[in-house]
Amino acid sequence: MPERWGDTPAAPRTRAAATRSGPGRLLIAVYAIFALSATARSVVQLGTQLDRAPLAYSLSALAALIYVLATVTLARGGALSRRLATTAITAELVGVLAVGTASLVFPDAFPDATVWSDFGAGYGFVPLVLPVLGLWWLRRTARHP
């Protein structure tokens, strides 16, 4: 059947579209919320109380940067972005596990809660679950030859 004016053939599903479609939209939205909240929290902590817990507040800033990178790269979804998202989300998972453990073993180093302290207990453990979901989503939406 010939194409009519205005009709376009269905575009093949690309990796970019896959990461930001369906449940990927919700995942990106949650990452965006965490990027904003972690950034705001770390700016306040670093700007007003850095001398109180420099390690904890610096780790909060690192978490914020990782959330921003994960948000942007998941939303973009190209090949390079997928690799960067995988790296960022893997670093996030390692960070949550390391900071969560450190905050329990060395509580004096974490006098105030950070996004990753106590494995994200202050955020309903979402910081612990989010990277697992992010890595699962990247794997699920990967195109296999």
mmCIF file of C-alpha atoms in Angstrom:
data_model
loop_
_atom_site.group_PDB
_atom_site.id
_atom_site.type_symbol
_atom_site.label_atom_id
_atom_site.label_comp_id
_atom_site.label_asym_id
_atom_site.label_seq_id
_atom_site.Cartn_x
_atom_site.Cartn_y
_atom_site.Cartn_z
ATOM 1 C CA MET A 1 0.000 0.000 0.000
ATOM 2 C CA PRO A 2 1.543 3.349 -0.955
ATOM 3 C CA GLU A 3 2.257 5.876 1.737
ATOM 4 C CA ARG A 4 -0.022 8.866 1.965
ATOM 5 C CA TRP A 5 1.138 12.368 2.680
ATOM 6 C CA GLY A 6 1.890 12.742 6.380
ATOM 7 C CA ASP A 7 2.244 9.016 6.986
ATOM 8 C CA THR A 8 5.593 7.908 8.264
ATOM 9 C CA PRO A 9 6.767 4.368 8.640
ATOM 10 C CA ALA A 10 6.972 3.156 12.190
ATOM 11 C CA ALA A 11 10.403 3.907 13.565
ATOM 12 C CA PRO A 12 12.240 0.926 14.938
ATOM 13 C CA ARG A 13 12.515 0.933 18.705
ATOM 14 C CA THR A 14 15.883 2.351 19.575
ATOM 15 C CA ARG A 15 17.891 2.028 22.740
ATOM 16 C CA ALA A 16 17.266 5.708 23.438
ATOM 17 C CA ALA A 17 13.523 5.307 23.212
ATOM 18 C CA ALA A 18 13.636 2.117 25.259
ATOM 19 C CA THR A 19 15.305 3.661 28.306
ATOM 20 C CA ARG A 20 12.812 6.509 28.506
ATOM 21 C CA SER A 21 9.600 4.708 27.628
ATOM 22 C CA GLY A 22 7.117 2.923 29.843
ATOM 23 C CA PRO A 23 8.544 2.254 33.309
ATOM 24 C CA GLY A 24 11.715 4.079 32.243
ATOM 25 C CA ARG A 25 9.824 7.369 32.540
ATOM 26 C CA LEU A 26 9.050 6.674 36.175
ATOM 27 C CA LEU A 27 12.642 5.628 36.818
ATOM 28 C CA ILE A 28 13.931 8.859 35.264
ATOM 29 C CA ALA A 29 11.432 10.887 37.305
ATOM 30 C CA VAL A 30 12.583 9.262 40.550
ATOM 31 C CA TYR A 31 16.220 9.881 39.608
ATOM 32 C CA ALA A 32 15.378 13.526 38.840
ATOM 33 C CA ILE A 33 13.699 13.946 42.239
ATOM 34 C CA PHE A 34 16.732 12.449 43.960
ATOM 35 C CA ALA A 35 19.070 14.606 41.887
ATOM 36 C CA LEU A 36 17.225 17.751 42.977
ATOM 37 C CA SER A 37 16.834 16.781 46.627
ATOM 38 C CA ALA A 38 20.392 15.457 47.048
ATOM 39 C CA THR A 39 21.819 18.542 45.330
ATOM 40 C CA ALA A 40 19.803 20.925 47.505
ATOM 41 C CA ARG A 41 20.694 19.033 50.665
ATOM 42 C CA SER A 42 24.411 18.892 49.870
ATOM 43 C CA VAL A 43 24.554 22.584 48.936
ATOM 44 C CA VAL A 44 22.999 23.507 52.284
ATOM 45 C CA GLN A 45 25.198 21.089 54.216
ATOM 46 C CA LEU A 46 28.412 22.157 52.495
ATOM 47 C CA GLY A 47 27.532 25.837 52.704
ATOM 48 C CA THR A 48 26.496 25.975 56.333
ATOM 49 C CA GLN A 49 27.979 23.008 58.221
ATOM 50 C CA LEU A 50 31.028 21.723 56.360
ATOM 51 C CA ASP A 51 33.187 21.767 59.491
ATOM 52 C CA ARG A 52 30.706 19.514 61.319
ATOM 53 C CA ALA A 53 31.016 16.466 59.014
ATOM 54 C CA PRO A 54 33.174 17.156 55.950
ATOM 55 C CA LEU A 55 33.334 13.518 54.834
ATOM 56 C CA ALA A 56 29.600 12.918 55.093
ATOM 57 C CA TYR A 57 28.676 16.170 53.356
ATOM 58 C CA SER A 58 31.218 15.634 50.592
ATOM 59 C CA LEU A 59 29.737 12.193 50.010
ATOM 60 C CA SER A 60 26.297 13.835 49.825
ATOM 61 C CA ALA A 61 27.619 16.085 47.067
ATOM 62 C CA LEU A 62 29.055 13.069 45.254
ATOM 63 C CA ALA A 63 25.691 11.309 45.521
ATOM 64 C CA ALA A 64 24.005 14.387 44.053
ATOM 65 C CA LEU A 65 26.398 14.433 41.080
ATOM 66 C CA ILE A 66 25.813 10.740 40.457
ATOM 67 C CA TYR A 67 22.028 11.209 40.557
ATOM 68 C CA VAL A 68 22.266 14.114 38.097
ATOM 69 C CA LEU A 69 24.467 12.067 35.739
ATOM 70 C CA ALA A 70 22.157 9.042 35.982
ATOM 71 C CA THR A 71 19.091 11.194 35.289
ATOM 72 C CA VAL A 72 20.574 12.863 32.215
ATOM 73 C CA THR A 73 22.079 9.713 30.738
ATOM 74 C CA LEU A 74 18.951 7.610 31.265
ATOM 75 C CA ALA A 75 16.881 10.329 29.615
ATOM 76 C CA ARG A 76 19.232 10.605 26.634
ATOM 77 C CA GLY A 77 19.553 6.870 26.136
ATOM 78 C CA GLY A 78 22.074 6.734 23.281
ATOM 79 C CA ALA A 79 24.900 4.204 23.228
ATOM 80 C CA LEU A 80 27.375 6.457 25.044
ATOM 81 C CA SER A 81 24.691 7.612 27.473
ATOM 82 C CA ARG A 82 23.795 4.010 28.281
ATOM 83 C CA ARG A 83 27.436 3.240 29.092
ATOM 84 C CA LEU A 84 27.679 6.357 31.264
ATOM 85 C CA ALA A 85 24.372 5.506 32.965
ATOM 86 C CA THR A 86 25.602 2.003 33.711
ATOM 87 C CA THR A 87 28.823 3.401 35.182
ATOM 88 C CA ALA A 88 27.001 6.053 37.230
ATOM 89 C CA ILE A 89 24.388 3.645 38.557
ATOM 90 C CA THR A 90 27.031 1.043 39.415
ATOM 91 C CA ALA A 91 28.968 3.749 41.297
ATOM 92 C CA GLU A 92 25.709 4.680 43.025
ATOM 93 C CA LEU A 93 25.153 1.094 44.184
ATOM 94 C CA VAL A 94 28.736 0.813 45.441
ATOM 95 C CA GLY A 95 28.363 4.182 47.180
ATOM 96 C CA VAL A 96 25.115 3.245 48.901
ATOM 97 C CA LEU A 97 26.615 -0.019 50.136
ATOM 98 C CA ALA A 98 29.912 1.565 51.231
ATOM 99 C CA VAL A 99 28.416 4.659 52.878
ATOM 100 C CA GLY A 100 25.588 2.630 54.394
ATOM 101 C CA THR A 101 28.081 0.252 55.966
ATOM 102 C CA ALA A 102 30.454 3.035 57.051
ATOM 103 C CA SER A 103 27.639 5.013 58.643
ATOM 104 C CA LEU A 104 26.752 2.012 60.793
ATOM 105 C CA VAL A 105 30.348 1.074 61.657
ATOM 106 C CA PHE A 106 31.605 4.661 62.162
ATOM 107 C CA PRO A 107 28.529 6.640 63.244
ATOM 108 C CA ASP A 108 30.651 9.562 64.518
ATOM 109 C CA ALA A 109 31.719 10.289 60.928
ATOM 110 C CA PHE A 110 28.032 10.738 59.999
ATOM 111 C CA PRO A 111 26.537 13.017 62.666
ATOM 112 C CA ASP A 112 23.770 14.069 60.264
ATOM 113 C CA ALA A 113 21.998 11.803 57.828
ATOM 114 C CA THR A 114 23.037 11.851 54.199
ATOM 115 C CA VAL A 115 21.146 10.374 51.287
ATOM 116 C CA TRP A 116 23.186 7.154 51.477
ATOM 117 C CA SER A 117 23.776 6.856 55.239
ATOM 118 C CA ASP A 118 22.124 3.871 56.882
ATOM 119 C CA PHE A 119 21.508 2.533 53.357
ATOM 120 C CA GLY A 120 19.086 5.363 52.631
ATOM 121 C CA ALA A 121 16.851 4.685 55.641
ATOM 122 C CA GLY A 122 15.881 8.363 55.809
ATOM 123 C CA TYR A 123 14.513 8.059 52.275
ATOM 124 C CA GLY A 124 12.623 4.821 52.791
ATOM 125 C CA PHE A 125 15.556 2.752 51.491
ATOM 126 C CA VAL A 126 14.836 4.015 47.973
ATOM 127 C CA PRO A 127 18.561 4.832 47.518
ATOM 128 C CA LEU A 128 19.320 1.149 48.077
ATOM 129 C CA VAL A 129 16.662 -0.142 45.671
ATOM 130 C CA LEU A 130 16.996 2.542 42.967
ATOM 131 C CA PRO A 131 20.377 1.467 41.519
ATOM 132 C CA VAL A 132 19.242 -2.159 41.391
ATOM 133 C CA LEU A 133 16.169 -1.094 39.410
ATOM 134 C CA GLY A 134 18.271 1.202 37.225
ATOM 135 C CA LEU A 135 20.742 -1.523 36.305
ATOM 136 C CA TRP A 136 17.899 -3.980 35.723
ATOM 137 C CA TRP A 137 16.157 -1.479 33.426
ATOM 138 C CA LEU A 138 19.331 -0.829 31.431
ATOM 139 C CA ARG A 139 19.827 -4.559 30.996
ATOM 140 C CA ARG A 140 16.188 -5.168 30.094
ATOM 141 C CA THR A 141 16.166 -2.452 27.437
ATOM 142 C CA ALA A 142 19.520 -3.420 25.916
ATOM 143 C CA ARG A 143 19.348 -4.559 22.334
ATOM 144 C CA HIS A 144 20.913 -7.918 21.807
ATOM 145 C CA PRO A 145 22.042 -8.833 18.283
#
